[in-house]
Amino acid sequence: MQADNANVKQRILVIGAGELGLAVLRGLVEKAGAHGLSIAVLLRQSSLSTQAPAKRVEIEDIRALDIAIETADLAVASVDELATVMTRYDTVISCAGFAAGRGTQRKLTDAALKAGIKRYLPWQFGVDYDLIGRGSPQDLFDEQLDVREKLRAQQRTEWVIVSTGMFTSFLFDPAFGVVDLQGGRINALGSLDTAVTVTTAEDIGRLTAAIVMHEPRIVNQVVYTAGDTLTYAGLADLVERVTGRDIERHVWSVAQLQAELREMPEDNLRKYRAVFAMGRGVAWDVASTYNAKSGLSVTRAEQWARANLTQT
């Protein structure tokens, strides 16, 4: 469904200013002048008073962008308290991910609906939770389905879900274990033919801003983005091209990853490996995405690797 954007005042609140939150804020700031946007970010009070140098730089960057700051602690604030903050805005974009704690996604959704805001973009920047379904190896995904059910069960607040696949940087993260440069190999999840969709945080920020401002307005839809969709065999070829090294191709089977998860059932990385190995709801055709249909440039996986792997 689409509608005219003209009747929606653009007072926008972004919840969280981590890697993705900052990218979304920068994307919105780029459009602020042309669209008359008023942008704010919700942070913990402790973030404003921190002496951590990196965090201080982030706060100064936010202030330099002329972004207003609201404060609340998602862990302790009630639904009513969060709703009170949200009522001051037309559109709320949640960039508070799973690190915010269990139940946070439901709490934020309840607050958005209680506030009666015009439009809500929940933290769903990831896989296709509808296709994966309940009871997957990553139990946090069930809460994402709770959020979708809450939004679909009402008509007052419009919603948009942005499905981005895996963050590109996570695919190459040594801790994730897929790209093992030190060992000179790729550990394919499930099989070498299993595919995964990735988008960089920077692109997610730009694309989310574009989706928010899209004319006619996007209403009650799941919107897909992709910087790239590639198989693990293709990933191995990519790493060979970028590094100039021979890369061994190794497969971590679904059965193996499920067995490892049973040994350490609370290990989040093992949960992610198992669910991505299944290959369901984690990859889609780039040609069908919002960025492809809108002609918006994005960073391919190989571009990201050339800019980052060669520096490690």
Short mmCIF file of C-alpha atoms in Angstrom, two decimals, residues 17-289:
data_model
loop_
_atom_site.label_atom_id
_atom_site.label_comp_id
_atom_site.label_asym_id
_atom_site.label_seq_id
_atom_site.Cartn_x
_atom_site.Cartn_y
_atom_site.Cartn_z
CA ALA A 17 22.78 5.77 18.04
CA GLY A 18 24.92 2.71 17.55
CA GLU A 19 26.40 1.80 14.18
CA LEU A 20 23.00 1.60 12.49
CA GLY A 21 21.38 4.45 14.39
CA LEU A 22 24.13 6.86 13.38
CA ALA A 23 23.87 5.71 9.76
CA VAL A 24 20.10 6.30 9.76
CA LEU A 25 20.55 9.72 11.37
CA ARG A 26 23.08 10.72 8.72
CA GLY A 27 20.76 9.49 5.98
CA LEU A 28 17.89 11.55 7.37
CA VAL A 29 20.05 14.66 7.79
CA GLU A 30 20.91 14.49 4.09
CA LYS A 31 17.19 14.82 3.33
CA ALA A 32 16.28 17.23 6.13
CA GLY A 33 16.61 20.48 4.21
CA ALA A 34 14.67 19.42 1.14
CA HIS A 35 11.85 17.84 3.15
CA GLY A 36 11.69 20.08 6.22
CA LEU A 37 12.55 17.28 8.61
CA SER A 38 12.89 17.73 12.35
CA ILE A 39 15.14 14.94 13.64
CA ALA A 40 15.79 13.71 17.17
CA VAL A 41 17.53 10.73 18.72
CA LEU A 42 16.68 8.85 21.91
CA LEU A 43 19.71 8.04 24.08
CA ARG A 44 20.39 6.91 27.62
CA GLN A 45 21.24 9.76 29.98
CA SER A 46 24.42 7.87 30.83
CA SER A 47 25.50 8.14 27.19
CA LEU A 48 25.44 11.93 27.45
CA SER A 49 27.58 12.00 30.58
CA THR A 50 30.03 9.27 29.60
CA GLN A 51 33.74 10.00 29.55
CA ALA A 52 34.48 7.25 27.02
CA PRO A 53 36.33 9.02 24.19
CA ALA A 54 34.64 7.13 21.34
CA LYS A 55 31.18 7.79 22.74
CA ARG A 56 32.00 11.45 23.33
CA VAL A 57 32.91 11.77 19.66
CA GLU A 58 29.57 10.21 18.67
CA ILE A 59 27.65 12.64 20.87
CA GLU A 60 29.52 15.60 19.41
CA ASP A 61 28.82 14.30 15.90
CA ILE A 62 25.11 14.14 16.74
CA ARG A 63 25.10 17.69 18.11
CA ALA A 64 27.02 18.93 15.06
CA LEU A 65 24.30 17.50 12.81
CA ASP A 66 21.73 19.66 14.64
CA ILE A 67 19.89 16.61 15.94
CA ALA A 68 17.81 17.04 19.09
CA ILE A 69 18.41 14.59 21.93
CA GLU A 70 15.76 12.85 24.03
CA THR A 71 16.74 10.66 26.98
CA ALA A 72 15.33 7.41 28.34
CA ASP A 73 16.73 4.07 29.44
CA LEU A 74 14.97 1.36 27.45
CA ALA A 75 15.81 -1.25 30.07
CA VAL A 76 13.93 0.48 32.89
CA ALA A 77 11.51 2.90 31.22
CA SER A 78 7.87 1.82 31.21
CA VAL A 79 5.70 1.57 28.12
CA ASP A 80 3.86 4.70 29.29
CA GLU A 81 7.10 6.65 29.72
CA LEU A 82 8.34 5.69 26.28
CA ALA A 83 4.95 6.47 24.75
CA THR A 84 5.07 9.95 26.28
CA VAL A 85 8.32 10.63 24.44
CA MET A 86 7.03 9.17 21.19
CA THR A 87 3.86 11.29 21.16
CA ARG A 88 6.02 14.28 20.23
CA TYR A 89 6.90 12.67 16.88
CA ASP A 90 5.20 11.55 13.69
CA THR A 91 7.62 8.79 12.69
CA VAL A 92 9.69 6.65 15.05
CA ILE A 93 12.54 4.47 13.77
CA SER A 94 13.92 1.93 16.21
CA CYS A 95 17.63 1.24 15.83
CA ALA A 96 17.87 -0.48 19.22
CA GLY A 97 18.77 -4.05 18.36
CA PHE A 98 18.91 -7.34 20.23
CA ALA A 99 21.66 -6.01 22.50
CA ALA A 100 18.98 -3.87 24.17
CA GLY A 101 17.70 -7.02 25.87
CA ARG A 102 14.86 -9.49 25.61
CA GLY A 103 11.42 -7.94 25.48
CA THR A 104 12.67 -4.55 24.31
CA GLN A 105 11.26 -4.92 20.79
CA ARG A 106 7.81 -5.75 22.16
CA LYS A 107 8.01 -2.90 24.68
CA LEU A 108 8.93 -0.34 22.02
CA THR A 109 6.15 -1.56 19.75
CA ASP A 110 3.62 -1.34 22.59
CA ALA A 111 4.82 2.20 23.31
CA ALA A 112 4.55 3.24 19.66
CA LEU A 113 1.00 1.91 19.43
CA LYS A 114 0.00 3.46 22.76
CA ALA A 115 1.39 6.81 21.60
CA GLY A 116 -0.64 6.55 18.41
CA ILE A 117 2.22 7.81 16.26
CA LYS A 118 1.57 8.05 12.54
CA ARG A 119 4.30 5.65 11.46
CA TYR A 120 6.66 3.15 13.10
CA LEU A 121 9.72 1.40 11.71
CA PRO A 122 10.67 -1.31 14.22
CA TRP A 123 14.08 -2.90 14.55
CA GLN A 124 13.65 -5.55 11.86
CA PHE A 125 16.82 -4.73 9.94
CA GLY A 126 17.77 -8.31 9.19
CA VAL A 127 16.29 -11.49 7.79
CA ASP A 128 12.79 -12.44 6.65
CA TYR A 129 11.33 -13.52 9.98
CA ASP A 130 8.01 -14.50 8.39
CA LEU A 131 9.74 -17.11 6.23
CA ILE A 132 11.96 -18.37 9.03
CA GLY A 133 8.99 -18.74 11.36
CA ARG A 134 8.87 -19.51 15.05
CA GLY A 135 11.11 -22.00 16.82
CA SER A 136 14.28 -21.30 14.83
CA PRO A 137 17.74 -21.85 16.36
CA GLN A 138 17.86 -18.09 17.09
CA ASP A 139 15.09 -17.77 19.68
CA LEU A 140 15.32 -13.97 19.65
CA PHE A 141 13.66 -14.09 16.23
CA ASP A 142 10.36 -15.13 17.84
CA GLU A 143 10.09 -11.69 19.42
CA GLN A 144 10.42 -10.16 15.96
CA LEU A 145 7.36 -12.15 14.91
CA ASP A 146 5.53 -10.89 18.00
CA VAL A 147 6.25 -7.34 16.81
CA ARG A 148 4.91 -8.08 13.33
CA GLU A 149 1.74 -9.59 14.76
CA LYS A 150 1.14 -6.54 16.98
CA LEU A 151 1.57 -4.15 14.05
CA ARG A 152 -0.57 -6.16 11.65
CA ALA A 153 -3.37 -6.50 14.20
CA GLN A 154 -4.07 -2.74 14.31
CA GLN A 155 -4.89 0.03 11.85
CA ARG A 156 -4.08 3.25 13.70
CA THR A 157 -0.30 3.36 13.25
CA GLU A 158 1.26 2.76 9.86
CA TRP A 159 4.34 0.57 9.82
CA VAL A 160 7.22 -0.22 7.51
CA ILE A 161 9.63 -3.12 7.99
CA VAL A 162 13.02 -2.91 6.30
CA SER A 163 14.58 -6.32 5.64
CA THR A 164 18.27 -5.93 4.91
CA GLY A 165 19.79 -9.36 5.33
CA MET A 166 22.96 -9.67 7.35
CA PHE A 167 25.14 -6.61 7.94
CA THR A 168 28.00 -6.97 5.45
CA SER A 169 30.64 -6.45 8.12
CA PHE A 170 29.22 -9.33 10.18
CA LEU A 171 29.69 -11.80 7.33
CA PHE A 172 33.42 -11.01 7.36
CA ASP A 173 33.76 -10.73 11.14
CA PRO A 174 36.39 -13.21 12.40
CA ALA A 175 34.22 -13.93 15.45
CA PHE A 176 31.40 -15.16 13.19
CA GLY A 177 33.84 -17.68 11.77
CA VAL A 178 32.74 -17.80 8.13
CA VAL A 179 35.70 -15.88 6.73
CA ASP A 180 38.83 -17.26 8.38
CA LEU A 181 41.66 -15.29 6.84
CA GLN A 182 44.19 -16.51 9.36
CA GLY A 183 43.37 -20.11 8.49
CA GLY A 184 43.00 -19.32 4.80
CA ARG A 185 39.54 -20.78 4.44
CA ILE A 186 35.83 -20.14 4.14
CA ASN A 187 33.53 -22.05 6.47
CA ALA A 188 30.29 -22.30 4.49
CA LEU A 189 27.12 -22.38 6.57
CA GLY A 190 25.01 -25.34 5.47
CA SER A 191 26.59 -25.83 2.06
CA LEU A 192 28.69 -24.00 -0.49
CA ASP A 193 25.49 -23.34 -2.46
CA THR A 194 23.65 -21.76 0.48
CA ALA A 195 23.09 -18.05 -0.16
CA VAL A 196 23.05 -15.01 2.10
CA THR A 197 21.95 -11.42 1.53
CA VAL A 198 24.05 -8.59 2.97
CA THR A 199 23.77 -4.80 3.19
CA THR A 200 26.25 -2.40 4.80
CA ALA A 201 25.14 -0.30 7.77
CA GLU A 202 25.88 2.86 5.80
CA ASP A 203 23.64 1.74 2.95
CA ILE A 204 20.89 0.71 5.37
CA GLY A 205 20.97 4.22 6.78
CA ARG A 206 20.67 5.87 3.36
CA LEU A 207 18.04 3.43 2.13
CA THR A 208 15.95 3.70 5.29
CA ALA A 209 15.90 7.48 4.91
CA ALA A 210 14.88 7.07 1.27
CA ILE A 211 12.13 4.60 2.23
CA VAL A 212 10.80 6.98 4.89
CA MET A 213 10.64 9.84 2.38
CA HIS A 214 9.50 7.78 -0.61
CA GLU A 215 6.64 9.21 -2.66
CA PRO A 216 3.98 7.92 -2.66
CA ARG A 217 4.36 6.96 1.00
CA ILE A 218 5.05 3.28 1.70
CA VAL A 219 2.44 1.95 4.11
CA ASN A 220 2.22 -1.36 6.00
CA GLN A 221 4.79 -3.18 3.90
CA VAL A 222 7.95 -5.23 4.25
CA VAL A 223 10.59 -3.56 2.07
CA TYR A 224 13.68 -5.51 1.04
CA THR A 225 17.17 -4.13 0.47
CA ALA A 226 20.39 -5.85 -0.59
CA GLY A 227 23.93 -4.74 -1.19
CA ASP A 228 24.60 -8.24 -2.46
CA THR A 229 23.31 -11.79 -2.43
CA LEU A 230 25.96 -14.46 -2.77
CA THR A 231 26.60 -18.11 -2.05
CA TYR A 232 29.41 -19.22 0.21
CA ALA A 233 31.17 -20.61 -2.87
CA GLY A 234 30.91 -17.13 -4.37
CA LEU A 235 32.20 -15.67 -1.13
CA ALA A 236 35.27 -17.92 -1.31
CA ASP A 237 35.92 -16.80 -4.89
CA LEU A 238 35.53 -13.18 -3.78
CA VAL A 239 38.03 -13.55 -0.94
CA GLU A 240 40.52 -15.16 -3.32
CA ARG A 241 40.20 -12.24 -5.75
CA VAL A 242 40.58 -9.65 -3.02
CA THR A 243 43.45 -11.25 -1.10
CA GLY A 244 45.26 -12.96 -3.96
CA ARG A 245 45.47 -16.10 -1.81
CA ASP A 246 44.20 -19.64 -2.31
CA ILE A 247 41.22 -20.16 -0.02
CA GLU A 248 40.13 -23.56 1.25
CA ARG A 249 36.40 -24.27 1.07
CA HIS A 250 35.02 -26.00 4.14
CA VAL A 251 31.38 -26.77 5.00
CA TRP A 252 29.76 -26.55 8.41
CA SER A 253 26.65 -28.68 7.95
CA VAL A 254 23.29 -27.87 9.52
CA ALA A 255 23.55 -31.02 11.65
CA GLN A 256 27.02 -30.06 12.87
CA LEU A 257 25.97 -26.52 13.75
CA GLN A 258 22.85 -27.72 15.55
CA ALA A 259 24.96 -30.16 17.57
CA GLU A 260 27.36 -27.36 18.52
CA LEU A 261 24.42 -25.20 19.57
CA ARG A 262 23.10 -27.98 21.82
CA GLU A 263 26.49 -27.99 23.57
CA MET A 264 26.25 -24.22 24.25
CA PRO A 265 22.56 -23.30 23.82
CA GLU A 266 22.99 -19.68 24.97
CA ASP A 267 25.79 -18.88 22.51
CA ASN A 268 24.38 -16.25 20.15
CA LEU A 269 26.97 -16.79 17.44
CA ARG A 270 26.11 -20.49 17.33
CA LYS A 271 22.43 -19.58 17.07
CA TYR A 272 23.11 -17.29 14.11
CA ARG A 273 25.32 -19.85 12.35
CA ALA A 274 22.63 -22.52 12.65
CA VAL A 275 19.79 -20.35 11.38
CA PHE A 276 21.78 -18.97 8.43
CA ALA A 277 22.93 -22.49 7.54
CA MET A 278 19.30 -23.50 7.02
CA GLY A 279 19.14 -20.97 4.19
CA ARG A 280 15.46 -20.08 4.66
CA GLY A 281 14.51 -16.41 4.76
CA VAL A 282 18.12 -15.21 4.70
CA ALA A 283 18.60 -14.46 0.99
CA TRP A 284 16.63 -12.78 -1.81
CA ASP A 285 17.16 -11.59 -5.36
CA VAL A 286 18.90 -8.21 -5.53
CA ALA A 287 16.83 -7.28 -8.59
CA SER A 288 13.64 -7.41 -6.51
CA THR A 289 14.86 -4.98 -3.83
#
